[in-house]
Amino acid sequence: MTSPEAKRASYDTLVAQTQAVLHGERDWLANLAQFAALVYNSVPHLNWAGFYMVNAKNERELVLGPFQGKVACVRIAFERGVCGACASTQEVQLVEDVHAFPGHIACDAASRSELVLPVVVDGRLRAVFDLDSPEPARFDAIDSEGFQRAIAALVAGTDWA
Ligand code: SME
């Protein structure tokens, strides 16, 4: 069992790795792709990690962005699913049991819990970052706070088109 201190420290490492991986590159597509790969390959017990981008042509819709994991649904209305709830409220969504979340969109039947974080740049929602796990209640407040710090590092290191 990982202690809370060790878990927090693992996110200190993730933030440092994010800054290292992004160093010298500010392209949004490259940086989001690298971040998804970094998270998927370094954070345990995930089956999907990636971005849904706010559609520039319809700002009430998300479109699949850089990700790691199985093929996923492409478009999500702000009114639908955990990602839509995050986009419409701009608040972190921590779902311990996806089967109990009304309107959850099951891209992969293996997913049991989910964490979705808003990616806000200069006050404007640009994307959400979605994490799925095959373990029930995989995510807690330490994960939420840690990923918020990692995304802040990503936002600070990226130029947005
Ligand atoms: N489960 C998400 C959909 C995206 S996939 O999990 C990759 C949702 O309910 O919004």
Short mmCIF file of C-alpha atoms and ligand atoms in Angstrom, two decimals:
data_model
loop_
_atom_site.label_atom_id
_atom_site.label_comp_id
_atom_site.label_asym_id
_atom_site.label_seq_id
_atom_site.Cartn_x
_atom_site.Cartn_y
_atom_site.Cartn_z
CA MET A 1 0.00 0.00 0.00
CA THR A 2 1.41 3.39 -1.00
CA SER A 3 1.50 6.01 1.76
CA PRO A 4 -0.07 9.43 1.10
CA GLU A 5 3.41 10.98 1.31
CA ALA A 6 4.84 8.58 -1.28
CA LYS A 7 1.87 9.17 -3.53
CA ARG A 8 2.27 12.97 -3.31
CA ALA A 9 5.98 12.55 -4.04
CA SER A 10 5.16 10.53 -7.16
CA TYR A 11 3.30 13.57 -8.46
CA ASP A 12 6.28 15.82 -7.66
CA THR A 13 8.16 13.47 -10.01
CA LEU A 14 5.41 13.63 -12.65
CA VAL A 15 5.51 17.46 -12.60
CA ALA A 16 9.32 17.42 -12.95
CA GLN A 17 9.11 14.86 -15.78
CA THR A 18 6.48 16.99 -17.53
CA GLN A 19 8.77 20.01 -17.40
CA ALA A 20 11.72 17.91 -18.64
CA VAL A 21 9.80 16.31 -21.52
CA LEU A 22 8.39 19.66 -22.68
CA HIS A 23 11.67 21.55 -22.33
CA GLY A 24 12.48 23.53 -25.49
CA GLU A 25 9.17 22.74 -27.22
CA ARG A 26 5.94 24.77 -27.00
CA ASP A 27 3.87 23.22 -29.82
CA TRP A 28 0.48 22.28 -28.35
CA LEU A 29 -0.04 19.08 -30.35
CA ALA A 30 3.44 17.74 -29.64
CA ASN A 31 3.22 18.64 -25.96
CA LEU A 32 -0.22 17.13 -25.39
CA ALA A 33 0.86 13.93 -27.17
CA GLN A 34 4.00 13.72 -25.04
CA PHE A 35 2.06 14.38 -21.84
CA ALA A 36 -0.48 11.63 -22.61
CA ALA A 37 2.35 9.18 -23.30
CA LEU A 38 4.24 10.21 -20.15
CA VAL A 39 1.18 9.75 -17.93
CA TYR A 40 0.03 6.48 -19.51
CA ASN A 41 3.46 4.92 -19.17
CA SER A 42 4.40 6.21 -15.70
CA VAL A 43 1.18 6.29 -13.66
CA PRO A 44 0.03 2.81 -12.54
CA HIS A 45 -3.33 1.13 -13.16
CA LEU A 46 -4.59 3.15 -16.11
CA ASN A 47 -6.25 1.81 -19.26
CA TRP A 48 -6.68 5.18 -21.01
CA ALA A 49 -5.17 8.66 -20.69
CA GLY A 50 -5.73 11.54 -23.05
CA PHE A 51 -7.35 14.76 -24.14
CA TYR A 52 -10.69 15.77 -25.52
CA MET A 53 -10.34 19.19 -27.14
CA VAL A 54 -13.01 21.90 -27.25
CA ASN A 55 -14.20 21.94 -30.88
CA ALA A 56 -13.35 25.37 -32.33
CA LYS A 57 -16.34 25.08 -34.68
CA ASN A 58 -18.82 24.10 -31.94
CA GLU A 59 -17.78 25.20 -28.48
CA ARG A 60 -20.34 22.91 -26.77
CA GLU A 61 -18.64 19.81 -28.15
CA LEU A 62 -15.41 17.95 -27.37
CA VAL A 63 -13.36 16.17 -30.05
CA LEU A 64 -10.83 13.43 -29.38
CA GLY A 65 -7.25 14.69 -29.07
CA PRO A 66 -3.88 13.07 -28.29
CA PHE A 67 -4.28 9.95 -26.16
CA GLN A 68 -2.87 6.56 -25.19
CA GLY A 69 -5.01 3.46 -24.88
CA LYS A 70 -7.69 1.76 -26.94
CA VAL A 71 -9.58 3.56 -29.70
CA ALA A 72 -12.21 5.82 -28.14
CA CYS A 73 -15.36 7.72 -29.03
CA VAL A 74 -14.52 10.85 -31.03
CA ARG A 75 -17.14 13.48 -30.21
CA ILE A 76 -18.71 14.19 -26.80
CA ALA A 77 -21.36 16.87 -26.29
CA PHE A 78 -20.93 19.02 -23.17
CA GLU A 79 -24.21 17.52 -21.93
CA ARG A 80 -22.91 13.95 -22.03
CA GLY A 81 -20.67 11.73 -19.94
CA VAL A 82 -18.04 12.47 -17.37
CA CYS A 83 -15.96 14.47 -19.87
CA GLY A 84 -18.98 16.60 -20.75
CA ALA A 85 -19.66 17.25 -17.05
CA CYS A 86 -16.07 18.42 -16.62
CA ALA A 87 -16.27 20.65 -19.71
CA SER A 88 -19.59 22.25 -18.78
CA THR A 89 -18.67 22.90 -15.13
CA GLN A 90 -14.91 23.41 -15.64
CA GLU A 91 -14.53 21.38 -12.44
CA VAL A 92 -12.59 18.18 -11.80
CA GLN A 93 -14.77 15.07 -11.99
CA LEU A 94 -13.68 12.20 -9.75
CA VAL A 95 -15.86 9.15 -10.34
CA GLU A 96 -15.19 6.16 -8.07
CA ASP A 97 -17.67 3.91 -9.88
CA VAL A 98 -18.42 4.76 -13.51
CA HIS A 99 -21.42 2.40 -13.50
CA ALA A 100 -23.06 4.69 -10.92
CA PHE A 101 -22.48 7.89 -12.95
CA PRO A 102 -25.58 8.80 -14.97
CA GLY A 103 -24.69 9.14 -18.66
CA HIS A 104 -21.19 7.71 -18.36
CA ILE A 105 -19.88 6.88 -21.85
CA ALA A 106 -18.24 3.45 -21.85
CA CYS A 107 -15.47 3.58 -24.46
CA ASP A 108 -13.80 0.54 -22.91
CA ALA A 109 -15.89 -1.94 -20.91
CA ALA A 110 -12.88 -2.52 -18.66
CA SER A 111 -13.05 1.00 -17.20
CA ARG A 112 -14.32 1.13 -13.61
CA SER A 113 -13.25 4.55 -12.32
CA GLU A 114 -12.41 7.85 -13.95
CA LEU A 115 -10.78 11.24 -13.28
CA VAL A 116 -11.34 14.16 -15.66
CA LEU A 117 -9.64 17.55 -15.29
CA PRO A 118 -10.29 20.82 -17.14
CA VAL A 119 -7.46 22.37 -19.14
CA VAL A 120 -8.02 26.13 -18.84
CA VAL A 121 -5.66 28.57 -20.54
CA ASP A 122 -5.98 32.30 -19.76
CA GLY A 123 -9.50 31.74 -18.45
CA ARG A 124 -10.64 29.77 -21.51
CA LEU A 125 -11.43 26.05 -21.50
CA ARG A 126 -9.30 24.40 -24.19
CA ALA A 127 -9.63 20.70 -23.39
CA VAL A 128 -10.27 18.13 -20.71
CA PHE A 129 -7.76 15.49 -19.64
CA ASP A 130 -9.41 12.11 -19.10
CA LEU A 131 -7.97 9.21 -17.10
CA ASP A 132 -9.63 5.79 -16.94
CA SER A 133 -8.75 2.87 -14.69
CA PRO A 134 -9.87 -0.76 -14.62
CA GLU A 135 -9.75 -0.55 -10.78
CA PRO A 136 -12.80 0.69 -8.85
CA ALA A 137 -12.05 3.89 -6.86
CA ARG A 138 -8.56 4.12 -8.38
CA PHE A 139 -8.40 7.93 -7.96
CA ASP A 140 -8.54 10.08 -4.82
CA ALA A 141 -7.93 13.69 -3.82
CA ILE A 142 -4.14 13.20 -3.97
CA ASP A 143 -4.39 12.06 -7.61
CA SER A 144 -6.69 14.97 -8.41
CA GLU A 145 -4.35 17.52 -6.83
CA GLY A 146 -1.28 15.89 -8.41
CA PHE A 147 -2.75 15.89 -11.91
CA GLN A 148 -3.89 19.50 -11.48
CA ARG A 149 -0.25 20.40 -10.79
CA ALA A 150 0.99 18.39 -13.78
CA ILE A 151 -1.57 20.04 -16.07
CA ALA A 152 -0.54 23.47 -14.76
CA ALA A 153 3.03 22.61 -15.81
CA LEU A 154 1.75 21.50 -19.23
CA VAL A 155 -0.26 24.71 -19.70
CA ALA A 156 2.69 26.88 -18.63
CA GLY A 157 5.00 25.12 -21.10
CA THR A 158 2.71 25.25 -24.13
CA ASP A 159 1.62 27.80 -26.75
CA TRP A 160 -2.03 27.28 -27.66
CA ALA A 161 -3.13 27.81 -31.27
N1 SME B 1 -15.92 7.79 -20.19
C1 SME B 1 -15.88 9.08 -20.79
C2 SME B 1 -15.75 8.99 -22.29
C3 SME B 1 -14.36 8.98 -22.80
S1 SME B 1 -13.58 7.50 -22.66
O1 SME B 1 -13.59 7.03 -21.30
C4 SME B 1 -12.04 7.55 -23.28
C5 SME B 1 -17.10 9.88 -20.43
O2 SME B 1 -18.05 9.34 -19.87
O3 SME B 1 -17.13 11.07 -20.72
#
